[in-house]
Coordinates of C-alpha atoms and ligand atoms in Angstrom, one line a residue:
Chain A
M1 CA -27.3 18.1 8.1
G2 CA -26.3 21.0 5.9
N3 CA -28.3 23.6 7.8
V4 CA -27.6 22.3 11.3
P5 CA -25.4 25.2 12.2
G6 CA -28.0 27.8 11.2
K7 CA -30.6 25.9 13.1
L8 CA -28.6 25.7 16.2
E9 CA -27.9 29.3 16.1
N10 CA -31.5 30.3 15.6
E11 CA -33.2 28.0 18.0
G12 CA -30.4 28.6 20.4
V13 CA -29.0 25.7 22.2
A14 CA -29.0 28.5 24.8
R15 CA -26.3 30.6 26.2
P16 CA -24.8 29.5 29.5
N17 CA -27.7 30.2 31.8
R18 CA -26.5 31.5 35.1
S19 CA -29.8 31.2 36.8
M20 CA -30.3 27.6 36.0
S21 CA -30.1 26.5 39.6
A22 CA -33.1 28.5 40.5
S23 CA -35.5 26.5 38.4
A24 CA -33.6 23.3 39.0
A25 CA -33.8 23.0 42.7
Q26 CA -37.1 21.2 42.6
T27 CA -35.8 17.6 42.6
P28 CA -37.7 15.1 44.6
S29 CA -36.9 15.9 48.2
G30 CA -38.3 12.7 49.8
R31 CA -35.1 10.9 49.3
N32 CA -33.6 11.2 52.7
G33 CA -30.4 9.7 51.6
T34 CA -29.6 12.7 49.5
T35 CA -31.2 15.5 51.3
T36 CA -29.3 15.1 54.5
A37 CA -25.9 15.4 52.9
G38 CA -26.2 19.2 52.9
A39 CA -25.2 21.8 50.5
R40 CA -23.1 19.6 48.3
S41 CA -25.8 17.2 47.4
Q42 CA -28.2 20.0 46.8
R43 CA -25.8 21.1 44.2
T44 CA -25.7 17.7 42.8
S45 CA -29.5 17.4 42.6
S46 CA -29.8 20.9 41.1
L47 CA -27.4 19.8 38.5
V48 CA -29.7 17.0 37.6
G49 CA -32.4 19.6 37.3
T50 CA -30.1 21.6 35.0
L51 CA -29.7 18.5 32.8
L52 CA -33.4 18.0 32.8
S53 CA -34.0 21.5 31.6
S54 CA -31.2 21.5 29.1
R55 CA -32.6 18.2 27.7
R56 CA -35.9 19.9 27.3
R57 CA -34.3 22.8 25.4
S58 CA -32.3 20.7 23.1
S59 CA -33.6 20.1 19.6
S60 CA -35.2 16.8 18.7
S61 CA -32.6 16.2 16.0
E62 CA -30.0 15.9 18.7
V63 CA -32.0 13.4 20.6
N64 CA -32.7 11.3 17.5
G65 CA -29.4 11.8 15.9
N66 CA -26.5 10.3 17.8
G67 CA -28.6 9.1 20.7
N68 CA -28.1 10.6 24.1
P69 CA -24.9 12.8 24.1
Y70 CA -24.7 12.5 27.9
K71 CA -24.4 8.8 27.8
R72 CA -21.0 7.5 28.8
K73 CA -19.2 6.1 25.8
S74 CA -16.9 3.1 26.0
T75 CA -13.2 3.6 25.5
K76 CA -13.4 1.7 22.2
D77 CA -16.3 3.9 21.0
K78 CA -14.4 7.0 21.9
E79 CA -11.3 5.7 20.0
K80 CA -13.4 4.9 17.0
M81 CA -14.8 8.4 17.0
E82 CA -11.4 10.0 17.3
E83 CA -10.0 7.9 14.5
R84 CA -13.0 8.9 12.3
H85 CA -12.4 12.5 13.1
V86 CA -8.7 12.3 12.1
K87 CA -9.6 10.6 8.9
Q88 CA -11.9 13.5 8.0
L89 CA -9.0 15.9 8.4
I90 CA -7.0 14.3 5.6
V91 CA -7.0 16.4 2.5
K92 CA -8.5 14.6 -0.6
Y93 CA -7.0 16.0 -3.7
N94 CA -10.1 15.2 -5.8
E95 CA -12.5 16.9 -3.3
T96 CA -12.1 20.5 -4.2
V97 CA -14.1 23.7 -4.0
D98 CA -13.1 26.8 -5.9
G99 CA -9.5 25.5 -6.0
G100 CA -9.3 24.8 -2.3
F101 CA -10.0 21.7 -0.2
L102 CA -12.4 20.4 2.4
A103 CA -9.7 19.6 5.0
P104 CA -6.9 21.9 6.3
F105 CA -3.3 22.0 5.1
G106 CA -2.3 21.7 8.8
S107 CA 0.2 24.6 9.1
C108 CA -0.1 24.7 12.9
G109 CA -0.4 20.9 13.3
T110 CA -3.6 19.1 13.2
D111 CA -3.9 17.4 16.6
K112 CA -5.8 20.4 18.0
L113 CA -8.3 20.8 15.3
D114 CA -11.3 19.5 17.2
Y115 CA -14.0 21.3 15.2
D116 CA -17.0 19.3 13.8
A117 CA -15.5 18.2 10.4
K118 CA -18.9 17.3 8.9
V119 CA -20.3 20.7 9.6
V120 CA -17.2 22.4 8.2
K121 CA -17.1 20.3 5.0
N122 CA -20.8 21.1 4.4
L123 CA -20.3 24.8 4.9
I124 CA -17.4 24.8 2.4
M125 CA -19.5 22.9 -0.2
E126 CA -22.3 25.4 0.3
R127 CA -19.7 28.2 -0.2
R128 CA -20.5 29.8 3.1
L129 CA -17.0 29.3 4.4
A130 CA -13.8 29.7 2.3
P131 CA -12.3 26.3 1.4
F132 CA -9.0 25.3 2.9
Y133 CA -6.5 26.6 0.4
T134 CA -2.9 25.4 0.4
P135 CA -0.9 28.4 1.7
L136 CA 2.3 29.9 0.4
Q137 CA 4.9 31.0 2.9
D138 CA 5.5 34.1 0.8
F139 CA 4.5 35.7 -2.4
D140 CA 6.6 37.9 -4.6
D141 CA 4.8 40.2 -7.0
S142 CA 7.7 40.0 -9.4
W143 CA 7.1 36.3 -10.1
S144 CA 6.1 35.6 -13.7
R145 CA 3.1 33.5 -14.6
E146 CA 5.2 30.5 -15.3
E147 CA 7.0 30.8 -11.9
V148 CA 3.7 31.1 -10.0
I149 CA 2.4 27.9 -11.8
K150 CA 5.6 26.0 -11.1
I151 CA 5.5 26.9 -7.4
I152 CA 1.8 25.9 -7.0
E153 CA 2.5 22.7 -8.9
A154 CA 5.1 21.6 -6.4
L155 CA 2.9 22.2 -3.3
P156 CA 2.0 19.1 -1.2
L157 CA -1.4 18.5 0.2
H158 CA -0.4 18.6 3.8
A159 CA 2.1 20.5 5.9
P160 CA 5.2 18.4 6.6
F161 CA 5.0 16.2 9.7
N162 CA 7.6 15.2 12.2
E163 CA 7.8 11.4 11.6
N164 CA 9.1 10.4 15.0
L165 CA 7.6 12.4 17.9
E166 CA 9.6 12.3 21.1
T167 CA 6.6 11.7 23.2
F168 CA 5.8 8.5 21.4
E169 CA 9.3 7.2 21.3
D170 CA 9.0 4.2 23.6
V171 CA 5.4 3.5 23.0
P172 CA 4.7 0.0 21.5
I173 CA 2.3 0.5 18.6
G174 CA 2.1 -3.1 17.3
D175 CA 0.7 -3.9 13.9
L176 CA -1.2 -0.9 12.6
S177 CA -3.5 -3.1 10.5
Q178 CA -4.8 -4.8 13.6
N179 CA -7.5 -3.0 15.5
D180 CA -7.1 -4.8 18.8
I181 CA -4.5 -3.2 21.1
D182 CA -5.3 -5.0 24.3
H183 CA -2.3 -7.3 24.0
L184 CA 0.1 -4.4 23.8
I185 CA -0.9 -3.3 27.3
D186 CA 1.3 -4.4 30.2
K187 CA -1.1 -6.3 32.4
T188 CA 1.1 -6.1 35.5
L189 CA 0.3 -2.5 35.8
S190 CA -2.5 -1.1 38.0
R191 CA -5.8 -0.5 36.3
R192 CA -5.3 3.2 36.2
E193 CA -1.8 2.8 34.7
Q194 CA -3.2 0.3 32.1
R195 CA -5.8 2.9 31.1
R196 CA -3.1 5.5 30.8
M197 CA -1.0 3.2 28.7
R198 CA -3.9 2.3 26.4
S199 CA -4.5 6.0 25.7
K200 CA -0.9 6.6 24.9
I201 CA -0.7 3.6 22.6
F202 CA -3.8 4.7 20.9
K203 CA -2.5 8.2 20.4
A204 CA 0.9 7.0 19.1
R205 CA -0.9 4.7 16.6
L206 CA -3.2 7.4 15.4
Y207 CA -0.3 9.7 14.9
K208 CA 1.4 7.1 12.7
K209 CA -1.8 6.3 10.9
R210 CA -2.4 9.9 10.1
I211 CA 1.0 10.2 8.5
I212 CA 0.3 7.1 6.5
W213 CA -3.1 8.4 5.3
Q214 CA -1.6 11.8 4.4
E215 CA 1.2 10.2 2.5
R216 CA -1.1 7.9 0.6
E217 CA -3.2 10.9 -0.4
N218 CA -0.1 12.9 -1.4
E219 CA 1.1 10.0 -3.6
R220 CA -2.3 9.8 -5.3
F221 CA -2.1 13.5 -5.9
F222 CA 1.3 13.4 -7.5
E223 CA 0.7 10.3 -9.5
S224 CA -2.4 11.8 -11.1
K225 CA -0.4 14.9 -11.9
I226 CA 2.3 12.8 -13.6
E227 CA -0.3 10.8 -15.5
G228 CA -1.9 14.1 -16.6
K229 CA 1.5 15.3 -17.9
Q230 CA 2.2 12.1 -19.8
S231 CA -1.1 11.9 -21.6
K232 CA -2.4 15.4 -22.2
L233 CA -5.8 14.2 -23.5
Q234 CA -6.6 12.2 -20.4
S235 CA -5.7 14.6 -17.6
N236 CA -7.6 14.3 -14.3
P237 CA -10.6 16.7 -14.3
N238 CA -10.1 17.3 -10.6
L239 CA -6.7 18.8 -11.1
P240 CA -6.6 22.6 -11.5
S241 CA -5.7 24.0 -14.9
D242 CA -2.7 26.3 -15.1
D243 CA -5.1 29.2 -15.6
L244 CA -6.8 28.3 -12.3
K245 CA -3.5 28.1 -10.4
Y246 CA -2.5 31.5 -11.7
A247 CA -5.9 33.1 -11.2
M248 CA -6.0 31.9 -7.6
Y249 CA -2.5 32.8 -6.4
S250 CA -1.6 35.8 -8.5
S251 CA -3.9 38.1 -6.4
G252 CA -3.9 36.5 -3.0
A253 CA -3.7 38.0 0.5
E254 CA -1.9 37.5 3.8
C255 CA -4.0 36.2 6.7
P256 CA -3.4 38.7 9.6
I257 CA -3.3 35.8 12.1
C258 CA -1.0 33.1 10.6
F259 CA 0.8 35.5 8.2
L260 CA 0.4 33.0 5.4
Y261 CA -0.5 33.9 1.8
Y262 CA -3.8 32.6 0.5
P263 CA -5.9 33.0 -2.6
Q264 CA -8.7 35.4 -2.5
P265 CA -11.6 35.8 -1.6
I266 CA -11.0 35.0 2.0
N267 CA -13.5 34.9 4.9
M268 CA -14.4 38.3 6.4
S269 CA -15.3 38.9 10.0
R270 CA -19.0 39.7 10.4
C271 CA -18.4 42.7 12.6
C272 CA -15.4 44.6 11.3
L273 CA -14.8 43.1 7.8
Q274 CA -11.3 41.9 8.5
P275 CA -9.9 38.9 6.6
I276 CA -9.2 35.5 8.3
C277 CA -8.3 32.3 6.6
S278 CA -10.4 29.2 7.2
E279 CA -7.6 27.3 9.0
C280 CA -7.3 30.1 11.6
F281 CA -11.1 30.5 11.8
V282 CA -11.7 26.8 12.7
Q283 CA -9.1 27.1 15.5
I284 CA -10.9 29.9 17.3
K285 CA -13.1 28.4 20.0
R286 CA -14.6 29.0 23.4
A287 CA -12.3 28.7 26.3
E288 CA -12.7 25.6 28.4
P289 CA -15.5 25.8 31.0
H290 CA -14.4 27.9 33.9
F291 CA -15.7 29.8 36.9
P292 CA -16.3 33.5 36.4
H293 CA -13.4 35.7 37.5
D294 CA -11.1 32.7 37.9
E295 CA -8.3 34.6 36.2
E296 CA -8.5 37.7 38.3
D297 CA -8.4 36.0 41.7
P298 CA -5.8 33.2 41.9
S299 CA -6.6 32.8 45.6
N300 CA -9.9 31.1 44.7
P301 CA -11.4 28.3 46.8
Q302 CA -11.0 24.8 45.4
D303 CA -13.1 23.8 42.5
E304 CA -15.0 21.2 44.6
E305 CA -16.3 23.9 46.8
K306 CA -18.0 25.9 44.0
D307 CA -21.4 25.4 42.6
P308 CA -21.0 23.5 39.3
N309 CA -23.9 25.5 37.9
M310 CA -21.7 28.5 38.0
L311 CA -19.4 27.0 35.5
T312 CA -19.5 29.0 32.3
S313 CA -18.0 29.3 28.9
E314 CA -18.4 32.5 26.9
P315 CA -18.9 32.7 23.1
T316 CA -15.7 33.7 21.2
N317 CA -14.8 37.3 20.6
C318 CA -13.7 38.7 17.3
P319 CA -9.9 38.7 17.3
Y320 CA -9.8 42.1 15.7
C321 CA -12.5 44.2 17.4
A322 CA -13.5 42.0 20.4
T323 CA -17.2 41.9 19.4
P324 CA -18.7 38.9 21.2
D325 CA -20.0 35.9 19.2
F326 CA -17.4 35.8 16.5
G327 CA -18.6 35.0 13.0
I328 CA -17.6 35.3 9.4
T329 CA -19.1 35.6 5.9
Y330 CA -17.6 34.3 2.7
E331 CA -18.5 35.4 -0.8
A332 CA -17.5 32.7 -3.3
P333 CA -15.8 33.9 -6.5
A334 CA -18.6 33.9 -9.0
D335 CA -16.2 33.5 -11.9
R336 CA -14.3 30.7 -10.4
K337 CA -17.0 28.2 -9.3
V338 CA -15.1 24.9 -9.8
G339 CA -14.8 21.6 -8.0
L340 CA -17.8 20.1 -6.1
Q341 CA -21.0 21.5 -7.4
G342 CA -19.1 23.5 -10.0
L343 CA -17.1 23.1 -13.3
A344 CA -14.2 20.7 -13.5
P345 CA -11.1 22.5 -12.2
S346 CA -9.1 21.3 -15.2
S347 CA -11.4 23.1 -17.6
Y348 CA -11.1 26.5 -16.0
V349 CA -10.1 29.3 -18.3
Y350 CA -8.9 32.6 -17.0
H351 CA -10.8 35.7 -18.3
K352 CA -8.5 38.6 -17.9
K353 CA -10.4 41.6 -16.5
D354 CA -9.0 44.8 -18.0
S355 CA -10.9 47.0 -15.6
P356 CA -13.7 46.5 -13.1
E357 CA -16.2 48.2 -15.4
Q358 CA -15.6 45.7 -18.2
D359 CA -16.1 42.8 -15.9
S360 CA -18.4 40.6 -17.9
V361 CA -19.3 38.3 -15.0
P362 CA -21.8 39.9 -12.8
R363 CA -20.6 39.7 -9.2
T364 CA -22.7 40.1 -6.1
P365 CA -21.8 43.3 -4.5
D366 CA -19.3 43.0 -1.7
R367 CA -20.7 43.5 1.8
R368 CA -19.9 46.9 3.4
G369 CA -21.6 46.9 6.8
S370 CA -21.4 44.5 9.7
L371 CA -23.9 41.7 10.2
A372 CA -25.6 40.3 13.3
S373 CA -24.4 36.8 14.4
T374 CA -27.9 35.6 13.7
D375 CA -27.8 36.7 10.1
Q376 CA -28.2 33.7 7.7
R377 CA -25.0 34.5 5.8
V378 CA -22.9 34.5 9.0
V379 CA -21.0 31.4 10.1
T380 CA -20.3 31.6 13.9
S381 CA -17.5 30.0 15.8
D382 CA -20.0 28.2 17.9
S383 CA -21.6 26.6 14.8
L384 CA -18.4 24.7 14.1
R385 CA -18.6 23.0 17.5
P386 CA -22.3 22.4 18.1
D387 CA -21.5 20.2 21.1
W388 CA -20.2 23.1 23.2
Q389 CA -23.3 23.0 25.4
V390 CA -23.0 19.3 26.0
K391 CA -19.4 19.7 26.9
L392 CA -20.2 22.4 29.4
N393 CA -22.9 20.2 31.0
K394 CA -20.6 17.3 31.2
E395 CA -17.9 19.3 32.9
R396 CA -20.6 20.5 35.4
M397 CA -21.6 16.8 36.0
R398 CA -18.0 15.9 36.5
L399 CA -17.6 18.5 39.2
A400 CA -20.8 17.6 40.8
R401 CA -19.7 14.0 40.9
R402 CA -16.5 15.0 42.5
S403 CA -18.3 16.9 45.2
A404 CA -20.8 14.1 45.6
N405 CA -17.9 11.8 46.2
A406 CA -16.7 14.0 49.0
T407 CA -20.2 14.1 50.4
A408 CA -20.4 10.3 50.2
I409 CA -17.2 9.8 52.1
H410 CA -18.4 12.2 54.7
V411 CA -21.8 10.4 54.9
S412 CA -20.3 7.0 54.9
N413 CA -18.0 7.9 57.8
Q414 CA -21.1 8.8 59.8
L415 CA -23.4 6.1 58.6
V416 CA -21.9 3.0 57.1
T417 CA -19.4 2.2 59.8
P418 CA -21.4 1.6 63.0
G419 CA -18.5 2.4 65.3
H420 CA -17.7 5.6 63.6
Q421 CA -21.4 6.5 63.7
A422 CA -21.5 6.2 67.4
S423 CA -18.4 8.1 68.0
A424 CA -19.5 10.8 65.6
G425 CA -22.4 11.6 67.9
V426 CA -20.0 12.2 70.7
T427 CA -17.3 14.3 69.2
S428 CA -17.8 18.0 69.1
T429 CA -17.3 18.2 65.4
S430 CA -20.7 16.5 64.6
A431 CA -24.0 18.3 64.4
P432 CA -25.9 19.2 67.5
R433 CA -27.8 16.0 68.7
S434 CA -31.0 15.2 70.5
N435 CA -33.2 17.3 68.2
S436 CA -35.6 15.1 66.4
N437 CA -35.5 17.4 63.3
D438 CA -31.8 17.1 63.2
N439 CA -30.5 15.9 59.9
A440 CA -28.2 13.3 61.3
V441 CA -31.0 11.7 63.2
E442 CA -33.3 11.7 60.2
F443 CA -30.6 10.1 58.2
Q444 CA -30.2 7.3 60.7
H445 CA -33.9 6.6 60.5
S446 CA -33.8 6.2 56.8
S447 CA -30.7 4.0 56.8
P448 CA -32.3 0.6 57.2
T449 CA -33.9 0.9 53.8
P450 CA -31.2 2.5 51.6
L451 CA -32.1 3.3 48.0
W452 CA -28.7 2.0 46.9
P453 CA -26.7 -1.0 47.8
A454 CA -24.5 -0.2 50.7
N455 CA -21.4 -0.6 48.7
A456 CA -22.4 1.8 45.9
T457 CA -19.9 4.5 45.4
A458 CA -21.0 8.1 45.2
A459 CA -20.1 8.1 41.5
E460 CA -22.5 5.2 40.9
I461 CA -25.2 6.9 42.8
E462 CA -24.7 10.1 41.0
N463 CA -24.6 8.3 37.6
H464 CA -27.8 6.6 38.5
M465 CA -29.5 9.9 39.4
I466 CA -28.4 11.4 36.2
E467 CA -29.5 8.4 34.2
Q468 CA -32.9 8.6 35.8
A469 CA -33.1 12.3 35.1
I470 CA -32.3 11.8 31.5
K471 CA -34.8 8.9 31.1
L472 CA -37.4 11.1 32.7
S473 CA -36.6 14.0 30.4
L474 CA -36.5 11.8 27.3
A475 CA -39.9 10.3 28.2
E476 CA -41.2 13.8 28.8
H477 CA -39.7 14.9 25.5
E478 CA -41.5 12.2 23.7
R479 CA -44.8 13.0 25.4
E480 CA -44.4 16.6 24.4
N481 CA -43.5 15.8 20.8
S482 CA -45.7 12.9 20.0
P483 CA -49.1 14.7 19.6
K484 CA -47.5 17.2 17.2
K485 CA -45.9 14.5 15.1
R486 CA -49.2 12.7 14.8
Chain B
M1 CA 10.0 20.1 17.7
A2 CA 8.0 20.9 14.6
S3 CA 9.3 23.6 12.3
L4 CA 8.6 27.2 13.4
P5 CA 5.4 28.7 12.0
K6 CA 5.7 31.4 9.5
R7 CA 4.1 33.9 11.8
I8 CA 6.8 33.5 14.5
I9 CA 9.6 33.8 11.9
K10 CA 8.0 37.0 10.6
E11 CA 7.3 38.5 14.0
T12 CA 10.9 37.9 15.0
E13 CA 12.3 39.4 11.9
R14 CA 10.2 42.5 12.4
L15 CA 11.1 42.8 16.0
V16 CA 14.7 43.0 14.9
S17 CA 14.4 45.1 11.8
D18 CA 11.9 47.5 13.3
P19 CA 12.4 47.5 17.1
V20 CA 10.0 49.2 19.5
P21 CA 11.6 52.1 21.4
G22 CA 12.6 51.1 24.9
I23 CA 12.0 47.4 24.2
T24 CA 14.3 44.6 23.0
A25 CA 13.4 41.0 22.3
Q26 CA 16.0 38.4 21.4
P27 CA 15.1 34.8 20.6
H28 CA 17.2 32.2 22.3
E29 CA 19.6 30.3 20.1
D30 CA 18.4 26.8 21.2
N31 CA 14.7 27.6 21.3
L32 CA 13.3 30.1 18.9
R33 CA 10.1 30.3 20.9
Y34 CA 11.9 31.6 23.9
F35 CA 12.8 35.3 24.0
Q36 CA 15.0 37.3 26.3
V37 CA 13.3 40.7 26.7
T38 CA 14.3 44.0 28.2
I39 CA 11.9 46.9 28.9
E40 CA 13.0 50.4 29.9
G41 CA 11.0 51.9 32.7
P42 CA 8.7 54.6 31.2
Q43 CA 9.6 58.3 31.9
Q44 CA 7.8 60.0 34.8
S45 CA 7.1 56.6 36.3
P46 CA 8.7 55.2 39.5
Y47 CA 10.5 52.8 37.1
E48 CA 12.2 55.5 35.1
S49 CA 15.8 54.8 34.2
G50 CA 15.5 51.2 35.2
V51 CA 16.0 48.4 32.7
F52 CA 13.9 45.3 33.4
Q53 CA 14.7 41.8 32.2
L54 CA 11.8 39.6 31.2
E55 CA 11.3 36.2 29.6
L56 CA 8.7 35.5 27.0
F57 CA 7.7 32.1 25.7
L58 CA 5.4 31.3 22.8
P59 CA 3.5 28.1 23.6
D60 CA 2.7 25.5 20.9
D61 CA -0.7 27.0 20.4
Y62 CA 0.5 30.5 19.9
P63 CA -1.1 32.7 18.5
M64 CA -4.3 30.9 19.5
E65 CA -2.9 31.0 23.1
A66 CA -1.3 34.1 24.6
P67 CA 2.5 34.3 25.1
K68 CA 3.8 33.6 28.6
V69 CA 5.6 36.6 29.9
R70 CA 7.4 37.0 33.3
F71 CA 9.6 39.6 34.9
L72 CA 13.0 38.3 35.9
T73 CA 14.1 41.5 37.5
K74 CA 12.6 42.2 40.9
I75 CA 10.0 44.9 40.7
Y76 CA 7.7 46.6 43.2
H77 CA 4.4 46.9 41.3
P78 CA 0.8 46.0 42.4
N79 CA 0.1 44.0 39.2
I80 CA 3.3 42.0 39.3
D81 CA 3.9 39.4 42.0
R82 CA 7.0 38.1 43.7
L83 CA 7.5 35.5 41.0
G84 CA 7.4 38.1 38.3
R85 CA 4.0 37.0 37.1
I86 CA 2.0 39.8 35.5
C87 CA -1.7 40.5 35.9
L88 CA -2.5 41.9 32.5
D89 CA -5.8 41.3 30.7
V90 CA -4.3 40.8 27.2
L91 CA -2.1 38.0 28.6
K92 CA -5.2 36.2 29.9
T93 CA -8.9 36.5 29.1
N94 CA -8.5 39.4 26.6
W95 CA -5.8 37.7 24.5
S96 CA -6.6 37.8 20.8
P97 CA -4.7 35.9 18.1
A98 CA -4.5 39.2 16.2
L99 CA -2.2 40.6 18.9
Q100 CA 1.5 40.1 18.6
I101 CA 4.7 39.9 20.7
R102 CA 5.2 43.6 20.0
T103 CA 1.7 44.6 21.2
V104 CA 2.0 42.5 24.3
L105 CA 5.3 44.1 25.3
L106 CA 3.9 47.5 24.7
S107 CA 1.1 46.7 27.0
V108 CA 3.5 45.6 29.7
Q109 CA 5.4 48.8 29.3
A110 CA 2.1 50.7 29.6
L111 CA 1.4 48.8 32.8
L112 CA 4.6 50.1 34.3
A113 CA 3.5 53.7 33.5
S114 CA 0.1 53.2 35.1
P115 CA 0.0 50.7 38.0
N116 CA -3.6 49.6 38.9
P117 CA -3.8 48.7 42.6
N118 CA -7.5 48.1 42.3
D119 CA -7.0 44.9 40.2
P120 CA -3.9 43.5 42.0
L121 CA -1.9 40.4 41.6
A122 CA 0.4 41.2 44.5
N123 CA -2.1 42.0 47.2
D124 CA 0.4 43.3 49.8
V125 CA 1.9 45.7 47.3
A126 CA -1.6 46.9 46.2
E127 CA -2.6 47.5 49.9
D128 CA 0.5 49.6 50.4
W129 CA -0.3 51.4 47.2
I130 CA -3.8 52.3 48.2
R131 CA -2.9 53.1 51.8
N132 CA 0.0 55.3 51.1
E133 CA 0.7 55.9 47.4
D134 CA 3.7 58.3 47.9
A135 CA 5.5 55.7 50.1
A136 CA 4.7 52.9 47.6
I137 CA 6.1 55.0 44.7
A138 CA 9.2 55.8 46.7
K139 CA 9.7 52.1 47.4
A140 CA 9.2 51.2 43.7
R141 CA 11.8 53.8 42.8
E142 CA 14.1 52.4 45.4
W143 CA 13.7 48.9 44.1
T144 CA 14.3 50.2 40.5
Q145 CA 17.6 51.6 41.7
L146 CA 18.5 48.5 43.6
Y147 CA 17.6 45.8 41.0
A148 CA 17.0 47.3 37.6
K149 CA 20.3 48.8 36.9
Ligands
LIG501 ZN1 -4.7 32.3 8.9
LIG502 ZN1 -14.6 42.3 14.5

């Protein structure tokens, strides 16, 4: 899993491909039910084509790994995934790298940290991304060594949290040790409102749980510190020595984005060599999928009327120089390799360097020039959220489904209700009649043997189409791969 | 509300201790993310000698998300609409978390100095501007006298 980001970068999960629809328009056209519905359904079917081609492009690891990422997950599965993600954002005091941690302090809140926690943890352990250090609000050069150590000693693992959030004030959270929350939902509400209530209860519970998990970890941290103080011989090897605390914080730097003070070395932008802390870096991500030039022209047509294939999301830009495809490099401190895959943090001894020339520890030369986003040393924004392509396709599907819905309503008005059908032929708004090639007529011919049950909703039909497309593509994928594998 | 991030505190301090010429920004007592802003119209622009009131709000996601800025004073400008909304790239797609309140307000001031009718937000104003620039400038000057005193 460790080199997944690099792999994704190199093999390219592909940039948003604006010409997708061109290759995708070749869906089976014999299906009268869908061809007649006009431009909208063409978009829908071309979207299926998009999915087919994107499935073909995606790497086999994705297919074998978590199964089909396009498959709809149940609410419970989604909740489980979210809870697992939040758990991974809890700082563990005994999982350290070079004096920092694998999870963020949470200066800007943690509910928006939606990066892939597994990927980030691995990058930190590989020393390709700076660990999440505990920041200082300020640093004063006049502080003595003892003062610095004292201040670092008192730092908590997590940023303080608001215990009682207003938004969750009246939400029943029940017994947090029980996983089932069905009984908390007011069954007299409509289905949609029940769903909304469930999501609110889930969020409120997760918020509380997060605070509990953080406090538990904080307590462990402080307890082990106290134990270490009481019996000097048996101090916890995961806790930093005083030398380490001082070495880290006495020569730190301010991150130009959050203005917080962090130990050095810090991540450097690949393009213009500007510093950025890890907590800021993981927050920089692609904008939500949008249509090109949405911003410039507020008098745009409705989303439903646009081609879902046009939906794009551009790679992030460097915040400092606007170079596209933002990425960073990190050069771990060679003389401070402690924690995971290093020495015990408690055993670290500070070697004072009198001058750079006398530096006994050979250090890799610092980078001077800029690097390409494909360089092996570079960690890009995209690599922290390897599912961005899936997200984009899902959003395209959602839009397509919406326009398919509109199409279905249109079609069913003409087709399903016989009375309506008859009158539709008479009113001037309907298509010209009496031509045997006319779409409406063709549609009527096919209606006695519909491909779907008459009461199927457009969403169901669309889902079915997409399922079929994915099945086809998976089968194709297996056919393509099996001879190579053996 | 959660405690104010260090960045917002420091930016506010610097805005007060080292103000930008022609620009003031004062945080609201009750909400330190909400600023009352004034911008002086740049010299040799139709907005010269006017003082424009704006509001600036730092959303929860700031600085990952751009500040929200709006003119409160009525202004005749092709890139500012009737509701005071501003069409400025750094407030939208070209926002970067390395930019600050200070840089944003300087950009707004620069927009007053050089209106861009080819990328309009207020279409009617932009049309006037392209059709008859002198008349449009005269009207902008008139509105400055009327509303931005
Ligand atoms: Zn930062
Ligand atoms: Zn750069």
